[in-house]
mmCIF file of C-alpha atoms in Angstrom:
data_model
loop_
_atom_site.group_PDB
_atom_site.id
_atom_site.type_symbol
_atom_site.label_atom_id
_atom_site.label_comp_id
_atom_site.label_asym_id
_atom_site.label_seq_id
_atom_site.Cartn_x
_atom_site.Cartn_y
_atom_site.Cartn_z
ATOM 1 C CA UNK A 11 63.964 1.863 22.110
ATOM 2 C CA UNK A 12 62.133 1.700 25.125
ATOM 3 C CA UNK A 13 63.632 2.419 28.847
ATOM 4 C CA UNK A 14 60.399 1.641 30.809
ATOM 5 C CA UNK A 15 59.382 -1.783 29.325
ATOM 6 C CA UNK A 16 62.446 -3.023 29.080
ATOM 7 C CA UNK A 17 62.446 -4.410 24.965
ATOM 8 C CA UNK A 18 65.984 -2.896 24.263
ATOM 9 C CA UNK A 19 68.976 -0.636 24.669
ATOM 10 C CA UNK A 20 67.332 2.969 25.102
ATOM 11 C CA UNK A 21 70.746 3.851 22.903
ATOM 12 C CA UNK A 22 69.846 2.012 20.025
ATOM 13 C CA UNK A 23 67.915 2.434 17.016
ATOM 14 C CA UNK A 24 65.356 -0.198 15.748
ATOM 15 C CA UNK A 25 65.168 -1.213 11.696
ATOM 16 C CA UNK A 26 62.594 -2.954 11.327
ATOM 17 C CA UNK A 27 62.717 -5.105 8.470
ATOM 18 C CA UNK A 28 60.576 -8.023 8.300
ATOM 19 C CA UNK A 29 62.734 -9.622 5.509
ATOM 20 C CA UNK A 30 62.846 -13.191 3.974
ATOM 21 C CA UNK A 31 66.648 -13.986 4.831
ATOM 22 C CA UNK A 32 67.052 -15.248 1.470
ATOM 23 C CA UNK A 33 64.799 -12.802 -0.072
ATOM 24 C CA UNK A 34 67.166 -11.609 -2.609
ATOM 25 C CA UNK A 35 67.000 -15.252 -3.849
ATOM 26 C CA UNK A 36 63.405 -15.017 -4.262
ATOM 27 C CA UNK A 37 63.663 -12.133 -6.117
ATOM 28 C CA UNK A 38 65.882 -13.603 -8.844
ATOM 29 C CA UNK A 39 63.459 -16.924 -8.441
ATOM 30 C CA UNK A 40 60.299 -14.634 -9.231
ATOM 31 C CA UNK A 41 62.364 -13.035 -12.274
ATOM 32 C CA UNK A 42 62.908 -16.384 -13.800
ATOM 33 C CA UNK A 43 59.339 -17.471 -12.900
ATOM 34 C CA UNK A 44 58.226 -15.060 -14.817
ATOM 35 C CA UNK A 45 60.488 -15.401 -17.722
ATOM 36 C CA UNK A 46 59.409 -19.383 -17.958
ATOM 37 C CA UNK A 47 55.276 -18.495 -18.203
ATOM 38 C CA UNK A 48 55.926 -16.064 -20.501
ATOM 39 C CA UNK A 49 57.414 -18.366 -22.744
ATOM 40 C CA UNK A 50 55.376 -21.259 -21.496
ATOM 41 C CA UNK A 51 58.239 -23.715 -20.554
ATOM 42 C CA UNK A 52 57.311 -25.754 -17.932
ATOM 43 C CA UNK A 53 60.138 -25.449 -15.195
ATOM 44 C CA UNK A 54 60.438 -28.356 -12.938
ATOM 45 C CA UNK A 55 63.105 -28.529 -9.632
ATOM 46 C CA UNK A 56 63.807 -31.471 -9.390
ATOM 47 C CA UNK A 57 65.472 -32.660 -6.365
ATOM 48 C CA UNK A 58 66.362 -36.096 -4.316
ATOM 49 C CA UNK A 59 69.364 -37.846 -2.706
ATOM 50 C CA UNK A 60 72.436 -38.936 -4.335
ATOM 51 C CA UNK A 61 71.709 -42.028 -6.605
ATOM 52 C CA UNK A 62 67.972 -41.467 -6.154
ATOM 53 C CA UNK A 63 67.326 -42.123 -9.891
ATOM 54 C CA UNK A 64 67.331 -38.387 -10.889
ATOM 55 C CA UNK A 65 69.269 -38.575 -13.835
ATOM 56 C CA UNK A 66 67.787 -41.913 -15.156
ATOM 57 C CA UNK A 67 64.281 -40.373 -14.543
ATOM 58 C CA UNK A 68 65.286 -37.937 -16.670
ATOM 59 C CA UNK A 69 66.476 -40.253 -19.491
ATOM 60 C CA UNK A 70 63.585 -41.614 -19.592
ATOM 61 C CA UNK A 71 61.406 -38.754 -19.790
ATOM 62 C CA UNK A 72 63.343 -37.544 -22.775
ATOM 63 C CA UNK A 73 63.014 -41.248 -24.566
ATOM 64 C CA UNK A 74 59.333 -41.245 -23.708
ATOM 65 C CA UNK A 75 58.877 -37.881 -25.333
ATOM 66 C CA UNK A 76 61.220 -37.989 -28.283
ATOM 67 C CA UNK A 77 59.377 -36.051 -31.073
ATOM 68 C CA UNK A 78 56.408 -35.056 -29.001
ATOM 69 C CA UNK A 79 58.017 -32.204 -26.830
ATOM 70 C CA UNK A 80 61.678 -30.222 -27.001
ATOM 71 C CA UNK A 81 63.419 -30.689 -23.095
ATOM 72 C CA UNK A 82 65.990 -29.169 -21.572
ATOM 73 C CA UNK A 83 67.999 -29.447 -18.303
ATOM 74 C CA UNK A 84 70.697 -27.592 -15.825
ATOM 75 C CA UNK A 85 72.299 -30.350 -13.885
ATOM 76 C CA UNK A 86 73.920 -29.622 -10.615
ATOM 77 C CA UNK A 87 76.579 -31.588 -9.059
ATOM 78 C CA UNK A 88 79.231 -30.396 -7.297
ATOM 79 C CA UNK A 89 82.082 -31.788 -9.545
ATOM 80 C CA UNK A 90 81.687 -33.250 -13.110
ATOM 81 C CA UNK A 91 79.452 -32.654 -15.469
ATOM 82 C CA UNK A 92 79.238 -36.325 -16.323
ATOM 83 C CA UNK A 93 74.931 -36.314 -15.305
ATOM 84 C CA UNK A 94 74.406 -33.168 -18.142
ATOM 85 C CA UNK A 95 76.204 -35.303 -20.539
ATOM 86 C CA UNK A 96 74.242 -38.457 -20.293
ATOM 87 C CA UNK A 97 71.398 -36.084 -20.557
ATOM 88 C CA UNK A 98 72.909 -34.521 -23.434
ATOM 89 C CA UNK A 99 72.823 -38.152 -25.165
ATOM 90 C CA UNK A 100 69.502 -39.032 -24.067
ATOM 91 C CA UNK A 101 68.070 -35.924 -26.354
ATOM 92 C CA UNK A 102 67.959 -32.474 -23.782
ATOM 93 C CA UNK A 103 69.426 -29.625 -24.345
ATOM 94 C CA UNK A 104 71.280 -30.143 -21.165
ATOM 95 C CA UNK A 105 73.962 -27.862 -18.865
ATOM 96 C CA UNK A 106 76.026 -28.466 -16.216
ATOM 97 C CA UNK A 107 76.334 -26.478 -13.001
ATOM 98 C CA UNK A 108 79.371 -27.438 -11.238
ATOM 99 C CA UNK A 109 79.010 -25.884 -7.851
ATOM 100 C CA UNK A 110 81.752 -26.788 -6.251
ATOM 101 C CA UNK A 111 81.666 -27.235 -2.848
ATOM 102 C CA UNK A 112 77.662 -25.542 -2.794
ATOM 103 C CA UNK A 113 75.498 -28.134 -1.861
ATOM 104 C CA UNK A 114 72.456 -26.590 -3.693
ATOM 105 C CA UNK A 115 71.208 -24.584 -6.536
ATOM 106 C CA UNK A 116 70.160 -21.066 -5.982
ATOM 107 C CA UNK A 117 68.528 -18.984 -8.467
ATOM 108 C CA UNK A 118 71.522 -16.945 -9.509
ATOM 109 C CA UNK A 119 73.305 -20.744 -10.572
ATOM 110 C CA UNK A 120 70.439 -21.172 -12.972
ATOM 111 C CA UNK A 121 69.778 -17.714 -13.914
ATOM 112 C CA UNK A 122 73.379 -18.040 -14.895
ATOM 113 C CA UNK A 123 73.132 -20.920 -16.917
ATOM 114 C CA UNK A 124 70.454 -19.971 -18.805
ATOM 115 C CA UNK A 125 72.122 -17.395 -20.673
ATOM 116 C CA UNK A 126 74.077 -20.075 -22.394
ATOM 117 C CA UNK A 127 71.027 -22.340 -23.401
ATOM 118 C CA UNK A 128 68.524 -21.707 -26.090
ATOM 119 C CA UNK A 129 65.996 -22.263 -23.565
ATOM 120 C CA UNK A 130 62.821 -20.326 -24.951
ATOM 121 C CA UNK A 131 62.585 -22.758 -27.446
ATOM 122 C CA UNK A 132 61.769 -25.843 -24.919
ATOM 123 C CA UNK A 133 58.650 -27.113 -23.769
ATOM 124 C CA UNK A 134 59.655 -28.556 -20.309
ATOM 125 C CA UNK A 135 62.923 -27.282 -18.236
ATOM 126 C CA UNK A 136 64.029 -29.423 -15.481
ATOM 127 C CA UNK A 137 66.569 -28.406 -12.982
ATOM 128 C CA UNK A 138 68.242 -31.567 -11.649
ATOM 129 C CA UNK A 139 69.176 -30.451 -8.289
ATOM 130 C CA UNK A 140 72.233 -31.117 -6.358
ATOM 131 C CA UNK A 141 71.991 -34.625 -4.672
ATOM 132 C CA UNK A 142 71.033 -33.520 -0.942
ATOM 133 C CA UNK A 143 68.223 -34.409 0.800
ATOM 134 C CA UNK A 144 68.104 -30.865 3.181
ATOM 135 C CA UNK A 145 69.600 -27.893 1.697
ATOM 136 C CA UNK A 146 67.621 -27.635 -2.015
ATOM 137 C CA UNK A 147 64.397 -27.532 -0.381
ATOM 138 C CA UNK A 148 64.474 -24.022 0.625
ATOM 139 C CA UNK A 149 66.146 -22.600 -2.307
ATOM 140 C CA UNK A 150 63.460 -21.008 -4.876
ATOM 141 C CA UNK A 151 64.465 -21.400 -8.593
ATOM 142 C CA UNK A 152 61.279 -20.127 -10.321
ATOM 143 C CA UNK A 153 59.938 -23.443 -10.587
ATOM 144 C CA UNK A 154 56.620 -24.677 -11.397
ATOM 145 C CA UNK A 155 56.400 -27.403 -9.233
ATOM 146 C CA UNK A 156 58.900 -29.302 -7.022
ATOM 147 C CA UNK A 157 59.172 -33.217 -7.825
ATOM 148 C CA UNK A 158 61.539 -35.280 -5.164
ATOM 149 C CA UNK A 159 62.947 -38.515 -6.273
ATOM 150 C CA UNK A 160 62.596 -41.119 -3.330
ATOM 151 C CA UNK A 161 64.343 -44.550 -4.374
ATOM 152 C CA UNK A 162 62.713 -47.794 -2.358
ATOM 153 C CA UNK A 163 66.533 -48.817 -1.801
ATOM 154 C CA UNK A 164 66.707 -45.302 0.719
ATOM 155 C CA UNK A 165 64.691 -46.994 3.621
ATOM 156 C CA UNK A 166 61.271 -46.749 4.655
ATOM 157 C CA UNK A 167 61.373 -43.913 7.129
ATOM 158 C CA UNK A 168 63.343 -41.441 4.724
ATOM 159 C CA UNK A 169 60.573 -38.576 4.520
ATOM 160 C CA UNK A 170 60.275 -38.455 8.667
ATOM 161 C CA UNK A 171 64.268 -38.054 8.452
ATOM 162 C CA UNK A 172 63.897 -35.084 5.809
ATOM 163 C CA UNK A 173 60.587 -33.811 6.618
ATOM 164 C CA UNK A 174 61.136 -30.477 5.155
ATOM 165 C CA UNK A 175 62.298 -31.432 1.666
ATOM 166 C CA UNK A 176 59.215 -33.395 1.275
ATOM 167 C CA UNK A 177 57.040 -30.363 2.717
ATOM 168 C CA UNK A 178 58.031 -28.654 -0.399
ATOM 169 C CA UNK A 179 57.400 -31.461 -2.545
ATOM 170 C CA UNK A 180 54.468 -31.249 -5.093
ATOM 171 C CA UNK A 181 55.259 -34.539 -6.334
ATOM 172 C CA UNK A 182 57.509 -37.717 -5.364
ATOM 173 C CA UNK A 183 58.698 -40.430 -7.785
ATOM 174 C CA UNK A 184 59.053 -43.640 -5.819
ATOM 175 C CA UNK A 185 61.994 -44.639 -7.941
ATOM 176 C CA UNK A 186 64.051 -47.959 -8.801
ATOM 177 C CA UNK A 187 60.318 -50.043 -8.703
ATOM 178 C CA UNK A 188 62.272 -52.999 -10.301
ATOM 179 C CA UNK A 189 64.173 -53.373 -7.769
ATOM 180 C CA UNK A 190 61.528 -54.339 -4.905
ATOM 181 C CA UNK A 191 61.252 -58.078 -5.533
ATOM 182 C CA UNK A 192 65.088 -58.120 -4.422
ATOM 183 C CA UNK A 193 64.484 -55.855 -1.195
ATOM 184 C CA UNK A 194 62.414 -56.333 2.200
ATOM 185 C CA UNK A 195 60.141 -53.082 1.613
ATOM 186 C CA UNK A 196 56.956 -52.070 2.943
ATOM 187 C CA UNK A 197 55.730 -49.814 -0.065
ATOM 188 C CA UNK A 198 53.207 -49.000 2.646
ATOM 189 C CA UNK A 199 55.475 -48.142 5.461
ATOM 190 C CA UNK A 200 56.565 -45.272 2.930
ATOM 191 C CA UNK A 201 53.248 -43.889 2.256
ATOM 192 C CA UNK A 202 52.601 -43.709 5.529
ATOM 193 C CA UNK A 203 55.571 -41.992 6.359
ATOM 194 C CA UNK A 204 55.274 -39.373 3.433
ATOM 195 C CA UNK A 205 51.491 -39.303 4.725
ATOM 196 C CA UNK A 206 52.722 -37.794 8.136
ATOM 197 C CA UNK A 207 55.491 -35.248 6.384
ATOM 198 C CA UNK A 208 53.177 -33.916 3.571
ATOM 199 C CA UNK A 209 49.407 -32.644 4.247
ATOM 200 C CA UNK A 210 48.635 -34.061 0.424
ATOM 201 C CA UNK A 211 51.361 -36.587 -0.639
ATOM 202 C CA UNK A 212 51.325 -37.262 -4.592
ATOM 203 C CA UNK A 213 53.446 -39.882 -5.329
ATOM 204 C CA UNK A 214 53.949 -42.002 -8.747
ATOM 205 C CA UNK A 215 55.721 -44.868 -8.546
ATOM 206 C CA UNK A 216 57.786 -45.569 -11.184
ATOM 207 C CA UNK A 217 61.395 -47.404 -12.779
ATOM 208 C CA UNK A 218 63.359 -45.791 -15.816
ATOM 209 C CA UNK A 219 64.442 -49.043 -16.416
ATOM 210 C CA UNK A 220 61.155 -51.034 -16.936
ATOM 211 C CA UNK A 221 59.075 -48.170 -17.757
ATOM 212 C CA UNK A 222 57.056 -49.215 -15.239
ATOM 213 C CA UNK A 223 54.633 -45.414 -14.104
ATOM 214 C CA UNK A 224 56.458 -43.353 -16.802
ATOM 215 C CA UNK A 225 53.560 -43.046 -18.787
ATOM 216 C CA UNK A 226 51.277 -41.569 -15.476
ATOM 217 C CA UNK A 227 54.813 -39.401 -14.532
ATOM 218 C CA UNK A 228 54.799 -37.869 -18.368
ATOM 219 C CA UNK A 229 50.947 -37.417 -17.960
ATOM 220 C CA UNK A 230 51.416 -35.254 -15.117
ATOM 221 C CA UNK A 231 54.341 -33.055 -16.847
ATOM 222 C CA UNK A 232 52.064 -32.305 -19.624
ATOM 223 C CA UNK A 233 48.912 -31.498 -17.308
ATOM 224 C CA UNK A 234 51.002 -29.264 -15.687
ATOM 225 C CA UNK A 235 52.125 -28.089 -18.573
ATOM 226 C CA UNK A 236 48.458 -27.237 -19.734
ATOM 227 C CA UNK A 237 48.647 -29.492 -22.962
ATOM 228 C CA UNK A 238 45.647 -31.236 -22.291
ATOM 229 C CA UNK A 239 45.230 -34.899 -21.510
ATOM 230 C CA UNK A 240 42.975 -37.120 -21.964
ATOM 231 C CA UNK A 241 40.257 -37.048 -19.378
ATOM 232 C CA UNK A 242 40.374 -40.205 -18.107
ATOM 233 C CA UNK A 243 44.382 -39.192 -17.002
ATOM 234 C CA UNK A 244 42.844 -36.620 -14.099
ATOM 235 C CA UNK A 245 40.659 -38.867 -12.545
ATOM 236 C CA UNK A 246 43.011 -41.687 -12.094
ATOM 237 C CA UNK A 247 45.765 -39.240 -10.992
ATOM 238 C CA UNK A 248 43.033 -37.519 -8.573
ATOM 239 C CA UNK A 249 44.032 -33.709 -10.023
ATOM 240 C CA UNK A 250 41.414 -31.766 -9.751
ATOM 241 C CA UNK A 251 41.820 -28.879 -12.561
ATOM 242 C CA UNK A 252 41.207 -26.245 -9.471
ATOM 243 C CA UNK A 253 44.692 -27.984 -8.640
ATOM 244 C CA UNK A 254 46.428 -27.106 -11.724
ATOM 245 C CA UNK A 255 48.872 -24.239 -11.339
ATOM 246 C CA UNK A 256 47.663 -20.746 -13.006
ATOM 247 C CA UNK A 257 50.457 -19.329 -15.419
ATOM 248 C CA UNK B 20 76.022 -26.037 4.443
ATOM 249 C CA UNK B 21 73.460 -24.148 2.838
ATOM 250 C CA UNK B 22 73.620 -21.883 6.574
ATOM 251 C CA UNK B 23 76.324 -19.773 5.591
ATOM 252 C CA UNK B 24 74.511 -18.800 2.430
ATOM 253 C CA UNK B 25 71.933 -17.810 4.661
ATOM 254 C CA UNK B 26 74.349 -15.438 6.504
ATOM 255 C CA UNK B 27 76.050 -14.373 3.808
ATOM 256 C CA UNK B 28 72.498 -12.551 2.568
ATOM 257 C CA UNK B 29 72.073 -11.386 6.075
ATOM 258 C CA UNK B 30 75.222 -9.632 5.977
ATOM 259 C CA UNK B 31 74.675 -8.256 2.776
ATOM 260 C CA UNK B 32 70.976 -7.198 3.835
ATOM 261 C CA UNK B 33 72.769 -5.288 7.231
ATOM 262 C CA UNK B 34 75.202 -3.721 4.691
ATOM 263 C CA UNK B 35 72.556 -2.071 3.026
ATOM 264 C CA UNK B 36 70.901 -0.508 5.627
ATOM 265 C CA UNK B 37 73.877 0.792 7.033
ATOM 266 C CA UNK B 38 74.687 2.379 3.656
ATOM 267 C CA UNK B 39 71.050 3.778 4.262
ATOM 268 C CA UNK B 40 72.574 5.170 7.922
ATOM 269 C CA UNK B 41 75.995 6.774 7.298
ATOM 270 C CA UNK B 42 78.169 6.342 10.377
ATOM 271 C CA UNK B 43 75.378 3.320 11.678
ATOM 272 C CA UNK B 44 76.823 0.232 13.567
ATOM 273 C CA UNK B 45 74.756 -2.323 13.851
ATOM 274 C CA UNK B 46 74.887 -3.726 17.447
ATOM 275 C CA UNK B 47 71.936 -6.258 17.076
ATOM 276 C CA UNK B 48 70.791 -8.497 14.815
ATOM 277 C CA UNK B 49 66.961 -10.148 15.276
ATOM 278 C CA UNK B 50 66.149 -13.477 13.346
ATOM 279 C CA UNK B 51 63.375 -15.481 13.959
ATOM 280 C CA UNK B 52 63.623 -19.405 12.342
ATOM 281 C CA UNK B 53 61.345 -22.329 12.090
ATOM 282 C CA UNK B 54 61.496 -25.623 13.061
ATOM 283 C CA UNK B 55 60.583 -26.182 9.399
ATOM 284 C CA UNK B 56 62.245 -23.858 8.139
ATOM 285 C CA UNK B 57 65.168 -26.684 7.356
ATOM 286 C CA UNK B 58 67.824 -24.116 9.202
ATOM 287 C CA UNK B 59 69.454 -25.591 11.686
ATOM 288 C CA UNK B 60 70.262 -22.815 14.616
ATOM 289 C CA UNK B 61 73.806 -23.701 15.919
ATOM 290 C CA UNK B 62 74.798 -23.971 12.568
ATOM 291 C CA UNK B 63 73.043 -20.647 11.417
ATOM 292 C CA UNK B 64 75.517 -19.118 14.882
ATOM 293 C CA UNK B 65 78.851 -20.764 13.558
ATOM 294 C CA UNK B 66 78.512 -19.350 10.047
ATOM 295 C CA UNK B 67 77.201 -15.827 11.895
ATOM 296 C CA UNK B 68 80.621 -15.950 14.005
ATOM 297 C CA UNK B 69 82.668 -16.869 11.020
ATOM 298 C CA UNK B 70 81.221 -14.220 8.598
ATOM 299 C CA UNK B 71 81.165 -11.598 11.626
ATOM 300 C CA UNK B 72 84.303 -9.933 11.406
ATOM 301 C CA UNK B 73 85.389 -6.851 8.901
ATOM 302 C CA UNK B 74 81.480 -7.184 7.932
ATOM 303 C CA UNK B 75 79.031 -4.668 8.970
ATOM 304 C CA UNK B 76 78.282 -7.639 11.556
ATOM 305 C CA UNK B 77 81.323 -7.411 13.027
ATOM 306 C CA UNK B 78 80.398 -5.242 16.227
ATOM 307 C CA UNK B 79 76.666 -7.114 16.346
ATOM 308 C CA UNK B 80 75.210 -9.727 18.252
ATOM 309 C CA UNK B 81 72.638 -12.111 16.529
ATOM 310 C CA UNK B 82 69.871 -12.951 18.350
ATOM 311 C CA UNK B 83 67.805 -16.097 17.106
ATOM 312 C CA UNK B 84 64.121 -16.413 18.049
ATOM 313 C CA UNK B 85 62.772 -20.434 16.896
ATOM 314 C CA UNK B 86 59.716 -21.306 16.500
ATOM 315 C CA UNK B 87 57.800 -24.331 16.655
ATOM 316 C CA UNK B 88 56.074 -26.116 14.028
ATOM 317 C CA UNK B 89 52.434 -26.466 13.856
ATOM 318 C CA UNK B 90 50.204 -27.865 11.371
ATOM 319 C CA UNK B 91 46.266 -27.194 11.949
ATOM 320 C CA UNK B 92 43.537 -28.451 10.807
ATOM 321 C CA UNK B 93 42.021 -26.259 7.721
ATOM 322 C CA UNK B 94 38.518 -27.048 8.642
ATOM 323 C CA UNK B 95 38.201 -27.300 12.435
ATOM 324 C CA UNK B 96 41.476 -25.714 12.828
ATOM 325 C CA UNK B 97 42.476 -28.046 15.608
ATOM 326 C CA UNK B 98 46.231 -28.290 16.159
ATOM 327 C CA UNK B 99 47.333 -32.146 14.602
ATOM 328 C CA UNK B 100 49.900 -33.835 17.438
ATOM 329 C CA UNK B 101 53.155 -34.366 15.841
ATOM 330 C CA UNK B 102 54.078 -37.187 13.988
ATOM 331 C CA UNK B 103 50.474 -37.669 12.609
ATOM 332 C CA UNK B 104 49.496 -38.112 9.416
ATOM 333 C CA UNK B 105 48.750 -34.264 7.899
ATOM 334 C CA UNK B 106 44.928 -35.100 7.079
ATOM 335 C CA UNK B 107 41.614 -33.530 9.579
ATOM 336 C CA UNK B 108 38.493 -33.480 8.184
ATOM 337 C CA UNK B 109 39.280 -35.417 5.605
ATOM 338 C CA UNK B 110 41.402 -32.174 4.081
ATOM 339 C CA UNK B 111 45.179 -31.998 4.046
ATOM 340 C CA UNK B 112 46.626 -29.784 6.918
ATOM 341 C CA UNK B 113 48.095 -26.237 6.815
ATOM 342 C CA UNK B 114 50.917 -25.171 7.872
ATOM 343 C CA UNK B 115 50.099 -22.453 10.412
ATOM 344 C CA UNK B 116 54.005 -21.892 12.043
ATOM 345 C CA UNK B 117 57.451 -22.966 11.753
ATOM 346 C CA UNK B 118 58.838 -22.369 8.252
ATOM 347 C CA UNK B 119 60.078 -18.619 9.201
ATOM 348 C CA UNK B 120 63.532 -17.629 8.289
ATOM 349 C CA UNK B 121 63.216 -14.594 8.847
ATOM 350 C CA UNK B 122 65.023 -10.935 9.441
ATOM 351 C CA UNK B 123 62.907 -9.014 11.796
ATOM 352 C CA UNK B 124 65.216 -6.027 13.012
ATOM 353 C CA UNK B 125 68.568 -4.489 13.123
ATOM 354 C CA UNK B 126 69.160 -2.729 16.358
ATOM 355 C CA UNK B 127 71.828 0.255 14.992
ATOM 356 C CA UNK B 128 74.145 2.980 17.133
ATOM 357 C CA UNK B 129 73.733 5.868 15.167
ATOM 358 C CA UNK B 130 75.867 9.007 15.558
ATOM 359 C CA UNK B 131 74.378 11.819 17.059
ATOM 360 C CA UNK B 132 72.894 14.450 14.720
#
């Protein structure tokens, strides 16, 4: 180090290293990335706040596509494994990770994990992430694409709370759409506020229970899955096929 | 707290390059974290203190640079006020600074050769 300039101890040594702090993370993340395009299973994180409709978005995806395409799940909670079971019954090939007191998934969890599921044989993966609206977003799990659940019951300013999570979102589900004639919410107020949190918000809005924007949520899983749609599904979803991730 | 995951890598990173150093201590640790980079800093230095000791931390000060956000326009590449909506001509913003978590330098006492 330097004496005359003053940046440091003259009796110490500078590393320089220039690192991602969670790099080794990555690493494992980029392993399993890899691992899911080669054997062209789409891998989805998908992450929200507790009781943001996760699980029942889930369900429903696995009705809607009962005989069309083989899912699977990892399910992260930090006790119980009661979330992969109803999974389990709804028709995935479904896991638990029980974290404990871990208040996300890293990619070791799911790494982990997968060595107990006959995963290859899926279409579409999903990693239901720990309920927690801050410390998933940062965690890479080889994922495709990040979706974040966002429930109209969570209040209208949610995304400028959480601005990061929804940074990293590719997608958000307005969930629990039946709900709305029972609550006083601006469906506008939240589009705005996801408008000033992500540079190019995508959001479907949608209820397991109805049914009501399954259909456009299952469209974009299989575009991004590259089974192609029909072409009137990109132009009312606005996805350009420039957008579409290259595997 | 997903912070003292965080340090728990950093540790583990310092531990390797003081197996690269025989007889190293590291004195000085050098992060630099975003104001997007969903880390929150006082946090990141309670889990750094409570990791610190018997780790190759133990004898090493962290310092923590942050750095603020800013999103720019991709076109024009004016800087977009906070709070606005993440949209300049007509294209979605970029993210030009504030999602670093990063590990910049170890400052290390070596022994003399």
């Amino acid at each position: 180090m330097c004496e005359d300039c003053g940046c440091g101890d003259p009796g110490l040594v500078p590393v320089e290293v220039h690192e991602h702090l969670l790099a080794d993370n990555g690493a494992r993340a980029a392993h399993l990335r890899e691992h899911f395009i080669e054997s062209h299973v789409l891998a989805i994180n998908l992450m929200g706040s507790p009781g943001s409709g996760k699980t029942a978005v889930l369900e429903a995806t696995a009705r809607a596509f009962a005989g069309k395409h083989r899912l699977g799940a990892v399910s992260g909670d930090l006790a119980t494994d009661r979330d992969a079971r109803r999974l389990e019954a709804a028709g995935l090939t479904a896991r638990a990770i029980t974290t404990g007191n871990a208040c996300h998934l890293d990619a070791r969890m799911v790494h982990d994990a997968l060595h107990h599921m006959a995963w290859r044989d899926l279409d579409m993966f999903f990693i239901e992430n720990v309920g927690n609206l801050v410390c998933p977003a940062i965690y890479d799990l080889g994922q495709a694409a990040n979706v974040v659940a966002l429930a109209i019951t969570e209040g209208e300013d949610k995304p400028l709370k959480y601005p990061v999570m929804f940074q990293h979102a590719d997608l958000v589900l307005l969930t629990k759409m039946d709900l709305l004639p029972h609550l006083d919410v601006d469906l506008g107020a939240i589009h705005d506020a996801l408008a000033r949190v992500m540079p190019d918000p995508r959001v479907i809005s949608v209820s397991s229970k109805t049914g009501e924007g399954i259909a456009e949520w299952l469209t974009w899983l299989e575009v991004r899955a590259r089974i192609a749609p029909r072409s009137s599904d990109l132009a009312s979803l606005r996805i350009n096929r420039a957008d579409l991730p290259t595997y | 707290m997903h912070e003292y995951s965080i340090v728990a890598s950093l540790v583990d990173r310092v531990q390797r390059e003081l197996d690269a150093h025989p007889g190293a201590i590291a004195r000085r640790i050098h992060v630099r974290i975003g104001e997007s980079a969903g880390v929150e800093v006082e946090l990141l230095r309670t889990a750094y203190d409570t990791f610190r000791p018997r780790s190759a931390c133990e004898r090493a000060e962290i310092s923590i640079a942050t750095v603020a956000t800013e999103w720019r326009c991709r076109v024009c590449d004016r800087v977009i006020p906070p709070g606005s909506v993440l949209r300049c001509c007509d294209t979605p913003a970029r993210l030009a600074a504030g999602d670093d978590i990063l590990l910049e330098r170890i400052e290390m006492e070596v022994p003399d050769v």
